[in-house]
Amino acid sequence: DQQVKQNSPSLSVQEGRISILNCDYTNSMFDYFLWYKKYPAEGPTFLISISSIKDKNEDGRFTVFLNKSAKHLSLHIVPSQPGDSAVYFCAGHSGGGADGLTFGKGTHLIIQP
Amino acid sequence: SAVISQKPSRDICQRGTSLTIQCQVDSQVTMMFWYRQQPGQSLTLIATANQGSEATYESGFVIDKFPISRPNLTFSTLTVSNMSPEDSSIYLCSVGSWQTRNYGYTFGSGTRLTVV
């Protein structure tokens, strides 16, 4: 049972435009959702998170939206830059910090010049 | 956030042998996590390593195959035992930063294991 789903394996966006990465989940016990960015041969780097009681969190060019009724979240990157080309993972957390994360399979974002 | 040093960064191993992966953190942390990323798949939690007690394993992972040590609050090891080609994956350690505003977890750079 895949609790966190990222249905787009890849996404291509032109530099300067908005990138929107989507994520769906099934576990209602998640209390936080996190987005990670991963370059080849490196570990995932934390980008932004959102509490399950919020519907939006913004940090610079990155905004995460949560639609709890639809069990859906999205990451918006605007404007997209060449350095944003990477694999993006959505993850859910439950347990008040005692448990690890449940990840989706990732979306490979490619920023075209 | 914490800085994690993980080694080796990569290794090629013969089937039937074992490999121990080390994870060193620059600050004391209560819990450390070990993940596996198989080719084309998501990161999957193997176990949670607590200092002073046995690790807690997720469904599908057992101590005999993935023994974990946690001798102090800054260090942990994961051993992949009696390896087969199916164990070829990236293995990552992680620590939780739930004390911080953003509730983010920090990851090591990973160990890319190839079993031949």
XYZ file of C-alpha atoms in Angstrom:
229
model
C 0.000 0.000 0.000
C 1.590 3.196 -1.171
C 0.646 5.843 1.371
C 2.276 8.719 -0.499
C 1.947 8.946 -4.274
C 3.658 11.162 -6.780
C 2.036 10.233 -10.056
C 4.292 12.257 -12.345
C 7.722 10.639 -12.702
C 9.007 13.712 -14.527
C 8.078 17.318 -15.284
C 9.652 19.756 -17.705
C 9.234 23.521 -17.134
C 10.711 26.530 -18.841
C 13.063 28.722 -16.828
C 11.227 31.633 -15.201
C 7.842 29.890 -15.241
C 6.059 28.225 -12.340
C 6.762 24.580 -11.474
C 3.954 22.687 -9.769
C 4.686 19.291 -8.260
C 1.820 17.217 -6.953
C 1.474 14.631 -4.225
C -1.443 12.542 -2.934
C -1.632 10.615 0.313
C -3.908 8.065 1.930
C -2.805 8.071 5.585
C -5.000 10.435 7.618
C -2.594 10.184 10.561
C 0.125 12.247 8.926
C 0.656 15.393 11.006
C 3.279 17.003 8.798
C 4.182 16.883 5.147
C 7.638 17.629 3.848
C 9.258 18.224 0.493
C 12.822 17.197 -0.256
C 15.066 17.896 -3.193
C 17.702 15.404 -4.297
C 20.617 15.738 -6.673
C 22.407 12.629 -7.980
C 24.988 11.194 -5.555
C 23.711 13.367 -2.716
C 21.281 12.824 0.126
C 17.865 14.505 0.090
C 17.841 18.138 1.175
C 14.908 19.468 3.167
C 12.988 22.206 1.344
C 9.776 23.064 3.114
C 7.139 21.506 5.334
C 3.531 22.078 6.262
C 1.506 21.094 9.288
C -1.688 19.167 8.670
C -3.607 21.999 10.346
C -2.409 24.552 7.810
C -3.331 24.960 4.159
C -0.355 26.979 2.977
C 3.275 27.566 3.872
C 5.621 29.847 1.982
C 9.394 30.167 2.041
C 10.937 32.366 -0.616
C 10.309 30.871 -4.055
C 8.716 27.758 -2.554
C 5.083 27.450 -1.490
C 3.368 24.289 -0.358
C -0.426 23.988 -0.460
C -2.375 21.361 1.428
C -5.925 20.287 0.594
C -6.769 17.972 3.446
C -10.228 17.030 2.209
C -8.730 15.860 -1.087
C -5.634 14.393 0.620
C -3.535 16.333 -1.838
C -0.596 18.675 -1.586
C 1.433 20.580 -4.107
C 4.758 22.378 -4.217
C 4.978 25.566 -6.253
C 8.331 26.948 -7.321
C 8.282 30.408 -8.833
C 10.197 31.519 -10.717
C 11.853 28.252 -11.723
C 15.627 28.361 -12.058
C 18.117 25.968 -13.709
C 19.428 24.939 -10.282
C 15.973 23.641 -9.432
C 16.490 20.685 -11.764
C 16.477 17.699 -9.409
C 14.266 14.924 -8.086
C 11.628 16.142 -5.626
C 10.219 13.854 -2.969
C 7.037 14.365 -1.017
C 6.935 12.762 2.439
C 4.456 12.344 5.263
C 5.283 12.256 8.959
C 3.317 10.911 11.899
C 4.085 10.175 15.526
C 5.216 13.476 16.990
C 8.791 13.030 15.880
C 9.146 9.430 16.994
C 8.557 7.932 13.571
C 10.437 8.270 10.337
C 9.052 9.567 7.084
C 6.968 7.891 4.396
C 8.109 8.976 0.959
C 6.647 9.087 -2.507
C 8.659 7.846 -5.490
C 9.707 11.318 -6.529
C 9.255 13.615 -9.516
C 12.196 14.530 -11.708
C 11.922 18.248 -12.445
C 13.777 19.509 -15.488
C 14.097 23.250 -15.996
C 14.546 24.117 -19.650
C 16.557 27.250 -20.543
C 20.539 21.777 11.368
C 22.721 18.734 12.081
C 25.560 17.767 9.758
C 25.835 14.067 8.967
C 28.909 12.240 7.700
C 28.147 8.877 6.143
C 30.658 6.374 4.843
C 31.480 4.647 2.655
C 29.921 6.715 -0.108
C 29.840 3.696 -2.383
C 30.992 0.093 -2.491
C 30.863 -2.946 -4.716
C 30.549 -6.161 -2.741
C 30.468 -9.870 -3.436
C 27.277 -11.749 -2.698
C 27.293 -13.530 0.646
C 29.477 -10.916 2.324
C 28.468 -8.116 4.728
C 28.979 -4.354 4.651
C 28.830 -1.964 7.594
C 27.789 1.620 6.928
C 28.715 4.325 9.413
C 26.863 7.513 10.239
C 28.394 10.284 12.356
C 26.426 13.360 13.461
C 27.988 16.620 14.637
C 25.523 16.981 17.523
C 23.740 14.709 19.954
C 20.446 13.373 18.652
C 17.944 11.092 20.291
C 16.864 9.103 17.263
C 18.539 8.180 14.033
C 16.800 6.588 11.096
C 18.048 4.273 8.366
C 16.460 4.260 4.896
C 16.902 2.297 1.711
C 16.247 3.539 -1.814
C 16.087 0.761 -4.367
C 16.533 1.717 -8.027
C 13.562 3.752 -9.265
C 11.799 3.506 -5.925
C 11.031 5.798 -3.019
C 13.036 5.969 0.187
C 11.828 3.245 2.555
C 12.400 3.351 6.296
C 14.358 0.328 7.505
C 14.573 1.042 11.227
C 14.808 3.644 13.956
C 17.988 3.522 16.044
C 17.685 4.616 19.663
C 20.665 5.019 21.941
C 20.655 2.498 24.752
C 17.984 0.225 23.327
C 17.427 -2.097 20.410
C 16.496 -0.638 17.076
C 12.872 -0.681 15.979
C 12.420 -2.319 12.569
C 9.739 -1.630 10.003
C 7.667 -4.361 8.445
C 9.735 -6.371 5.990
C 13.071 -5.675 7.662
C 14.679 -7.898 10.291
C 17.576 -7.549 12.686
C 19.434 -10.589 11.371
C 19.648 -9.031 7.922
C 20.149 -5.397 8.988
C 21.777 -5.290 12.437
C 22.110 -1.759 13.802
C 24.338 -0.364 16.511
C 23.849 2.918 18.375
C 26.661 3.167 20.924
C 26.187 6.877 21.668
C 24.109 9.929 20.732
C 26.250 10.917 17.732
C 26.983 7.628 15.966
C 25.235 4.641 14.418
C 26.044 1.788 12.073
C 23.904 -0.308 9.762
C 25.175 -3.670 8.541
C 23.794 -5.301 5.418
C 24.397 -9.003 6.023
C 24.752 -11.961 3.678
C 24.239 -9.698 0.691
C 22.499 -10.628 -2.540
C 22.073 -8.549 -5.728
C 18.603 -7.532 -4.466
C 20.343 -5.534 -1.718
C 21.839 -3.205 -4.310
C 20.449 0.148 -3.223
C 21.306 3.507 -1.770
C 21.312 3.417 2.027
C 20.826 6.671 3.943
C 20.875 7.683 7.561
C 18.786 10.535 8.860
C 18.224 12.489 12.043
C 15.125 14.350 13.085
C 15.081 18.097 13.607
C 11.609 18.392 14.961
C 12.820 20.937 17.455
C 13.307 23.426 14.648
C 10.615 25.623 13.234
C 10.388 23.752 9.976
C 10.267 20.240 11.418
C 12.756 19.014 8.845
C 14.811 15.861 8.912
C 18.443 15.885 7.780
C 19.948 13.148 5.629
C 23.432 11.899 5.052
C 24.779 11.769 1.520
C 24.042 8.069 1.215
C 25.938 4.851 0.511
C 25.503 3.421 -2.969
C 25.851 -0.340 -2.649
C 26.222 -2.678 -5.603
C 26.209 -6.412 -4.941
C 27.699 -8.624 -7.650
